[in-house]
Structure formats: structure tokens, C-alpha cells
mmCIF file of C-alpha atoms in Angstrom:
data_model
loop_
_atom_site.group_PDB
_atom_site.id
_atom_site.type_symbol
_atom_site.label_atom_id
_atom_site.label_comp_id
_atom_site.label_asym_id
_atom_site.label_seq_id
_atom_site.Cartn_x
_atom_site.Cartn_y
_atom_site.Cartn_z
ATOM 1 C CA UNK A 173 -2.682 -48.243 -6.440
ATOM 2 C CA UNK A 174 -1.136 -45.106 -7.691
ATOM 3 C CA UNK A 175 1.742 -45.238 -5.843
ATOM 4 C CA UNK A 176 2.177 -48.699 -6.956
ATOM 5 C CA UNK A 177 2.113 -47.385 -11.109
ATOM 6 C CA UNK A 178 5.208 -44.847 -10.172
ATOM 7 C CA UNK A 179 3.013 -42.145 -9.523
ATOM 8 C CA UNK A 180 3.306 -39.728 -6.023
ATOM 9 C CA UNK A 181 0.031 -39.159 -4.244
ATOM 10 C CA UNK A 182 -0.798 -35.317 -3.055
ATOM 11 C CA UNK A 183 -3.920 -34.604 -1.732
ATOM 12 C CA UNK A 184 -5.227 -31.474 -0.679
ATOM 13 C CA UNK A 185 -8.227 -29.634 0.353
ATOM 14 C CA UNK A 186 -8.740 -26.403 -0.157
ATOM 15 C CA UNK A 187 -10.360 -24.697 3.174
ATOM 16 C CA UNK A 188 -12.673 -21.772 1.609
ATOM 17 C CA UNK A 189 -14.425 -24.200 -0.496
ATOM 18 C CA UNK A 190 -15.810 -26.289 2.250
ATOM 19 C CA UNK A 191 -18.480 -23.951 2.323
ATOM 20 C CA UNK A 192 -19.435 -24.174 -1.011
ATOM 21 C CA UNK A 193 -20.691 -26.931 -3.371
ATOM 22 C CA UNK A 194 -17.322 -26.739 -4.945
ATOM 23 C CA UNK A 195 -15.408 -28.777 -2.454
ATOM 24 C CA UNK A 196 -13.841 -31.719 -3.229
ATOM 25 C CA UNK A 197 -10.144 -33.376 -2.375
ATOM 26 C CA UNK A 198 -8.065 -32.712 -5.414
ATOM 27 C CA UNK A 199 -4.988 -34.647 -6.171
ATOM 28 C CA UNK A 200 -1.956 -33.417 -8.220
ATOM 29 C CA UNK A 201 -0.371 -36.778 -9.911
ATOM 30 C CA UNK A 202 3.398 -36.239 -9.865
ATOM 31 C CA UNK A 203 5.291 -38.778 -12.025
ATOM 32 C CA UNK A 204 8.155 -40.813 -10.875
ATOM 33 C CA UNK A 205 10.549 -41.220 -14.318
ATOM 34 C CA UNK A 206 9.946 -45.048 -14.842
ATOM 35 C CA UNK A 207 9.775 -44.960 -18.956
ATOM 36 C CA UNK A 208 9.228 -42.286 -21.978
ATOM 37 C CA UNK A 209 5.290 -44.257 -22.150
ATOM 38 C CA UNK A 210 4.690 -43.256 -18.548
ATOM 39 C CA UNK A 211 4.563 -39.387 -19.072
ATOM 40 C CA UNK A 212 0.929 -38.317 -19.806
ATOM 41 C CA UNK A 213 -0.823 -37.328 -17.027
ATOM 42 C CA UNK A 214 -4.099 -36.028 -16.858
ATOM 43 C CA UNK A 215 -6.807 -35.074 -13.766
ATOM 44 C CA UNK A 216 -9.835 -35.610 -14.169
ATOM 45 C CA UNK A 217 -13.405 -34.279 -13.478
ATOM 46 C CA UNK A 218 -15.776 -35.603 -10.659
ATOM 47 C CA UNK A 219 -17.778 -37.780 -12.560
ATOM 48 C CA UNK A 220 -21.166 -37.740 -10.107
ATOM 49 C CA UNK A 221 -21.180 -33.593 -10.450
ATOM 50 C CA UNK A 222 -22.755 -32.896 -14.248
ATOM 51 C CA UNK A 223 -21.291 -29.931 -15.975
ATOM 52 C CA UNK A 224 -24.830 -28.061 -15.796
ATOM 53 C CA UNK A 225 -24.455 -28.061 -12.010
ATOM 54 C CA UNK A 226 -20.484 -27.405 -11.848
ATOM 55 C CA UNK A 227 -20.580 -24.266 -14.165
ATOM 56 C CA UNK A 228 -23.938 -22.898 -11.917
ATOM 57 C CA UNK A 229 -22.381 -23.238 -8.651
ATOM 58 C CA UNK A 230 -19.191 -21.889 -9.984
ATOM 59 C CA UNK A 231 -20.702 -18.824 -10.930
ATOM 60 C CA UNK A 232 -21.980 -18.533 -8.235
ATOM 61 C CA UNK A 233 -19.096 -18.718 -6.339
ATOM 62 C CA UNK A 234 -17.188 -16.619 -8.390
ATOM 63 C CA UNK A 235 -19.988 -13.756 -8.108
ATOM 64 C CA UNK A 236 -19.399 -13.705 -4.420
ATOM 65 C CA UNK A 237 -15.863 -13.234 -4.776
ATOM 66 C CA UNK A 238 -15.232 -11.364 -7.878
ATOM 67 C CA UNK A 239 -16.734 -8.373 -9.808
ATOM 68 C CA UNK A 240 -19.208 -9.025 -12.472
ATOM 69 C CA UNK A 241 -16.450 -8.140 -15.488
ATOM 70 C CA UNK A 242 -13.638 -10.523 -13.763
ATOM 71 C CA UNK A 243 -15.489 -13.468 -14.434
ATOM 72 C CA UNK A 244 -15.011 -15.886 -17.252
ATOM 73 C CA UNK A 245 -18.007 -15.708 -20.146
ATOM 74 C CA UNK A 246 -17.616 -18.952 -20.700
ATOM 75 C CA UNK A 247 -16.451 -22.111 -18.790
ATOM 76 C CA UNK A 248 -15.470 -25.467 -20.431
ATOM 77 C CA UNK A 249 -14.970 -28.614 -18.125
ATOM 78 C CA UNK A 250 -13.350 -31.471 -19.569
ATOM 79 C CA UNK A 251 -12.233 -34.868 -18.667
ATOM 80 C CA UNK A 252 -8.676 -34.716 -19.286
ATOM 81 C CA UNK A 253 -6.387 -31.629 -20.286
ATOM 82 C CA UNK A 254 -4.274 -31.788 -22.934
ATOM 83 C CA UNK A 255 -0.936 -32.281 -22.433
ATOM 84 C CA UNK A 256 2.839 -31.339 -23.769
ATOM 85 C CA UNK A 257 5.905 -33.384 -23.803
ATOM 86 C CA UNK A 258 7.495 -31.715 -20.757
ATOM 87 C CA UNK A 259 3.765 -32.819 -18.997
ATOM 88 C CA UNK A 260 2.376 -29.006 -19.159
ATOM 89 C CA UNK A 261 -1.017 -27.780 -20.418
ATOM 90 C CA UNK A 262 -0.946 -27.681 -23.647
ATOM 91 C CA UNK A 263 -2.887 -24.282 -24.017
ATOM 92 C CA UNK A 264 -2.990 -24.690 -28.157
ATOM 93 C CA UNK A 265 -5.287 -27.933 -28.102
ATOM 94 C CA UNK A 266 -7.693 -26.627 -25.558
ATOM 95 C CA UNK A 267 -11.158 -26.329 -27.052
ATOM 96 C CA UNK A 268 -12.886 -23.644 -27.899
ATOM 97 C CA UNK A 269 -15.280 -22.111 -25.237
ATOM 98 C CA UNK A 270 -18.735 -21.910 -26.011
ATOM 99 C CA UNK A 271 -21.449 -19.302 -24.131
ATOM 100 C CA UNK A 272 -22.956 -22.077 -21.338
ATOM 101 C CA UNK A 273 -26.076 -19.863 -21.469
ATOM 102 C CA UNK A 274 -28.904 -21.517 -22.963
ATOM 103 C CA UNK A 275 -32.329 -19.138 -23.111
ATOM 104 C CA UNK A 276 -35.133 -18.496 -25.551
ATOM 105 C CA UNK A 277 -34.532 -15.507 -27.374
ATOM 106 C CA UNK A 278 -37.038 -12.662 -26.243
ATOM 107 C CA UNK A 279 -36.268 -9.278 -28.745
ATOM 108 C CA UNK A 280 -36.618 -6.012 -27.060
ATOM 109 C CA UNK A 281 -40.137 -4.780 -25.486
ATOM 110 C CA UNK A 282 -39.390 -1.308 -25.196
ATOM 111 C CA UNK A 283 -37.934 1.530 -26.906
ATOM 112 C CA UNK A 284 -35.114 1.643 -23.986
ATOM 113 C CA UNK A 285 -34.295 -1.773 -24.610
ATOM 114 C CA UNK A 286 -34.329 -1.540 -28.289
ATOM 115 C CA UNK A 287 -31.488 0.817 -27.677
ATOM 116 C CA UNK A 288 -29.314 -1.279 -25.544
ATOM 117 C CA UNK A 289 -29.835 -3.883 -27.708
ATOM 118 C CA UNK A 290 -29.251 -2.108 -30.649
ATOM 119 C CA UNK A 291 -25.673 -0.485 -29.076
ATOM 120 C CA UNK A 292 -24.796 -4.253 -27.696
ATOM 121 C CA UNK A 293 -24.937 -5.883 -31.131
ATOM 122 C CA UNK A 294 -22.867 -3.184 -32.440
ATOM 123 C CA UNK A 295 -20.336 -3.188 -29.852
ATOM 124 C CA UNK A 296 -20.543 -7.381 -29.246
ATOM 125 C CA UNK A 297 -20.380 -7.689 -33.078
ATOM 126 C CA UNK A 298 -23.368 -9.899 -32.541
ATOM 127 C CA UNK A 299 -26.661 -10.032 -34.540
ATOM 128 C CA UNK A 300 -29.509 -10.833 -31.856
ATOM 129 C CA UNK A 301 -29.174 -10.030 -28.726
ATOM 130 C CA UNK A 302 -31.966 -10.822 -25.866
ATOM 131 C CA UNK A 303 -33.610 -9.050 -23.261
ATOM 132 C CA UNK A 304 -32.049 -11.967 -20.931
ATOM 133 C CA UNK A 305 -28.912 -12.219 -21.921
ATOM 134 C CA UNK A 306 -25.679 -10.577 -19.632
ATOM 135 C CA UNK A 307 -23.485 -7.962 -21.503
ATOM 136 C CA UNK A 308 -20.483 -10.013 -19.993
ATOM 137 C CA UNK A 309 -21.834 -13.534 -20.876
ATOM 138 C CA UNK A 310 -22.088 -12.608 -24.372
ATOM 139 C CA UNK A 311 -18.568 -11.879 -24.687
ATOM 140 C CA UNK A 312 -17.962 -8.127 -23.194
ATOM 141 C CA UNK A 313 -15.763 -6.437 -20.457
ATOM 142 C CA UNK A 314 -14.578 -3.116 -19.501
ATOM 143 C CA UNK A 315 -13.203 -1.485 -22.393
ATOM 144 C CA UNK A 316 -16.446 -2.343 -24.190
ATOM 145 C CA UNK A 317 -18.571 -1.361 -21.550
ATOM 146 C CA UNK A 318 -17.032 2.082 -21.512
ATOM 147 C CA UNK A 319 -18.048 2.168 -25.317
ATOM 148 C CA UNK A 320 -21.648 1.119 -24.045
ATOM 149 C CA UNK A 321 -21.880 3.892 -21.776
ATOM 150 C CA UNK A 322 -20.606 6.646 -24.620
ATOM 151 C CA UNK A 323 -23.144 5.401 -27.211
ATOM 152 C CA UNK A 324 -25.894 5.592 -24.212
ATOM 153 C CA UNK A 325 -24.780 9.446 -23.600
ATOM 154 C CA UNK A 326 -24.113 10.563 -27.426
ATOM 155 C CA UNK A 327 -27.595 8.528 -28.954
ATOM 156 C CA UNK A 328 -29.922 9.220 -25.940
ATOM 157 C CA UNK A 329 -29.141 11.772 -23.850
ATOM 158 C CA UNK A 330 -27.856 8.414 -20.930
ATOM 159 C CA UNK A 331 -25.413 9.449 -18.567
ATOM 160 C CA UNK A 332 -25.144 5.841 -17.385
ATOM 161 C CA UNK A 333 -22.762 5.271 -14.525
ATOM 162 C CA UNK A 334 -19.808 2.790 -15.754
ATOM 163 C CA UNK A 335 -20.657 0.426 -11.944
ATOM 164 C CA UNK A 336 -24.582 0.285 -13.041
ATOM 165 C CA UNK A 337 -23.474 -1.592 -16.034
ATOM 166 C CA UNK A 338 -21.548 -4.033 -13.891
ATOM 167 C CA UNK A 339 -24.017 -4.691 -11.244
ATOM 168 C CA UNK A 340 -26.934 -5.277 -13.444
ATOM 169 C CA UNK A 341 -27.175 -8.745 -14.956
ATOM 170 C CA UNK A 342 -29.495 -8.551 -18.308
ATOM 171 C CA UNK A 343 -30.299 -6.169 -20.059
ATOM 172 C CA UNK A 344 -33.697 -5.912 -19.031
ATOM 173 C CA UNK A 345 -32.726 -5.091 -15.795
ATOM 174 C CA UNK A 346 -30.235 -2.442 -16.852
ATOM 175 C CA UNK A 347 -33.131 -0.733 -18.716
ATOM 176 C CA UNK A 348 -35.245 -0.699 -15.958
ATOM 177 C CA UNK A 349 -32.324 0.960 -14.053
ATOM 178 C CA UNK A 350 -32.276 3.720 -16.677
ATOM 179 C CA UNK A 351 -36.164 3.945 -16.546
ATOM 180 C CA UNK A 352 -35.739 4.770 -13.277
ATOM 181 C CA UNK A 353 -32.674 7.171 -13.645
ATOM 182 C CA UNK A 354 -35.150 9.101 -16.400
ATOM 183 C CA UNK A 355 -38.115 8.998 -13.901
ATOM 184 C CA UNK A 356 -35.937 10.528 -10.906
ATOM 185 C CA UNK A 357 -34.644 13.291 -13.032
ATOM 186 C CA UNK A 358 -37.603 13.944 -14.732
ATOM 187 C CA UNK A 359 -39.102 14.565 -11.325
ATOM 188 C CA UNK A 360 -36.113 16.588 -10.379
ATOM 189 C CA UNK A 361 -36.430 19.116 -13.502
ATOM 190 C CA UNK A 362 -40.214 19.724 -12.830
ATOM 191 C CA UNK A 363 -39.534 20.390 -8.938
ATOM 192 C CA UNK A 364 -38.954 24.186 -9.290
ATOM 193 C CA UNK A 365 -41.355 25.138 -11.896
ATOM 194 C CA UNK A 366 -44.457 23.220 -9.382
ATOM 195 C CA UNK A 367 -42.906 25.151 -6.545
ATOM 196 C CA UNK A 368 -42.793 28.922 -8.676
ATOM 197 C CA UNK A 369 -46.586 28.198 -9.525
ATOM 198 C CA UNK A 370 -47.070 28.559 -5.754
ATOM 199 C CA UNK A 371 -46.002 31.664 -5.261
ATOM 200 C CA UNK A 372 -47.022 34.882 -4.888
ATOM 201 C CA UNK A 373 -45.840 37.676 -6.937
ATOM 202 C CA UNK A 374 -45.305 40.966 -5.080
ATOM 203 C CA UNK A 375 -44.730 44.599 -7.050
ATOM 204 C CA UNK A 376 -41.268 46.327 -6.106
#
């Protein structure tokens, strides 16, 4: 039918995503010149896959490939792209993304998290910020997660590891990493003192 409008057919399947929920047989529409009215092309979205279910299994996806700070906050799937004259995106009348993560807000429970929060709303520029919510989601990456890490050190005493920020997902799990960090060293500083108090003192 296609071919029959003046338009060229290529199909192709993309090997690495026949493992995933992703694949699908995606055609590029190449336009034979027939008139000036026949020059808007536009692909379009599987209509049985909801967007709910495309953006999860995307991330997904994405998180098996990529680090935590290379992936998009924010995916936008649309019917049709928006097109120029010469039949390119037209990048300019793309919408605006919009965070895809929808949660109840939950405030901080503990004085650890109130700091994280408190040092992600300044950095983020953001007034609430959840005990759920993912630093990179809400609209951060790497040069604002090194600020992250320098607030944690200057404000309390944090010497947070730049990858721990990366690998944990909300911010209740990255205080629970610190919680942990405090516990071990806390542990490590009282070590020597529990070992002099065994000792015996000798005269010299």
C-alpha cells in the first residue's frame, strides 16, 4: 500500500532488542518526490504498547546498558514527530518533557534524610523533594552530583563517594547507605580504645 502512495518500504529489526520487550520491526518511510503535498512524513508509535509500559521497560533497558546519570529524566512518546520542510525533526516544536514519575510525596523521616533533602532542593532548585524520588529523575547529573557530595562533606562531616550517589536510586536508599558508612566508622574509631582497656600496664 505504501509503495503504491510513492513511498519506499525499509524494514528492519534491530537484533539486541529481541530480548527485550522493546522489540518491534521499525520502518523508515523514504519519500519518492511525487508533489510539494507529499512531503510530511511521520512514524508512528505502536499503538497496542501504552506509554506507562513503553517508558518502564525502557528504563529498564537502558539501566542495563547505561550508567544511572546517562539516562534521560524524562521520556516523551508521541504519535508523530514534528517535522521541517527539508522532512527533518523539527527539534523547536518538540514538547516539553515532563518527570514520568508519579508517587505520593513522603517528606523526610530522619535527620539524614532531612539533609539530603534539604541539599537536593537547593541544588535541584526544587521545593519538595521525597524520600522516593531519584536525584537523576528529578532533573540532576554529574556536575550537580559533585555539588551534592561537597555540601554532604562541608554541612555534615559526609565523605560520600561520587559512584554511591549513582548507584543508589532514592534518596532513602542513599541515606541508608550513609547510615551505614557512619555505623562502620563509628565502629572503626572505637576499635583501639576497647582494645587499650584490655591491656595491661607494665612499669619501665
Amino acid at each position: 500500500m505504501l509503495e503504491g502512495h510513492g513511498y519506499k518500504l525499509i524494514v528492519a529489526q534491530e537484533p539486541e532488542l529481541s530480548k527485550t520487550g522493546l522489540y518491534n520491526i521499525y520502518a523508515r518511510r523514504k519519500l519518492r518526490e511525487r508533489s510539494p503535498t507529499d512531503k510530511v512524513i511521520s512514524p508512528t508509535k505502536p499503538r497496542w504498547y501504552s506509554e506507562n509500559a513503553l517508558i518502564k521497560e525502557l528504563r529498564h533497558y537502558l539501566k542495563e546498558k547505561l550508567p544511572e546519570y546517562a539516562i534521560a529524566s524524562a521520556f516523551v512518546v508521541l504519535s508523530t514527530l514534528p517535522l521541517t520542510a527539508n522532512g527533518k525533526v523539527d527539534r523547536n516544536a518538540l514538547p516539553r518533557p515532563k518527570a514520568d514519575i508519579q508517587h505520593r510525596l513522603v517528606p523526610p523521616r530522619t535527620q539524614t534524610e532531612e539533609i539530603i533533602a534539604g541539599i537536593w532542593s537547593e541544588v535541584l532548585g526544587i521545593e519538595q523533594v521525597s524520600i522516593y524520588d531519584n536525584f537523576f529523575d528529578l532533573g540532576g547529573h554529574s556536575l550537580l552530583a559533585t555539588q551534592v557530595t561537597t555540601r554532604l562533606r562541608d554541612r555534615a562531616g559526609i565523605e560520600l563517594p561520587l559512584r554511591d550517589l549513582f548507584a543508589q536510586h532514592t534518596l532513602a536508599s542513599l541515606a541508608q547507605t550513609i547510615e551505614k558508612m557512619r555505623l562502620a566508622l563509628e565502629q572503626l574509631q572505637s576499635a583501639p580504645a576497647k582494645e587499650l582497656g584490655d591491656r595491661e600496664e607494665f612499669e619501665l
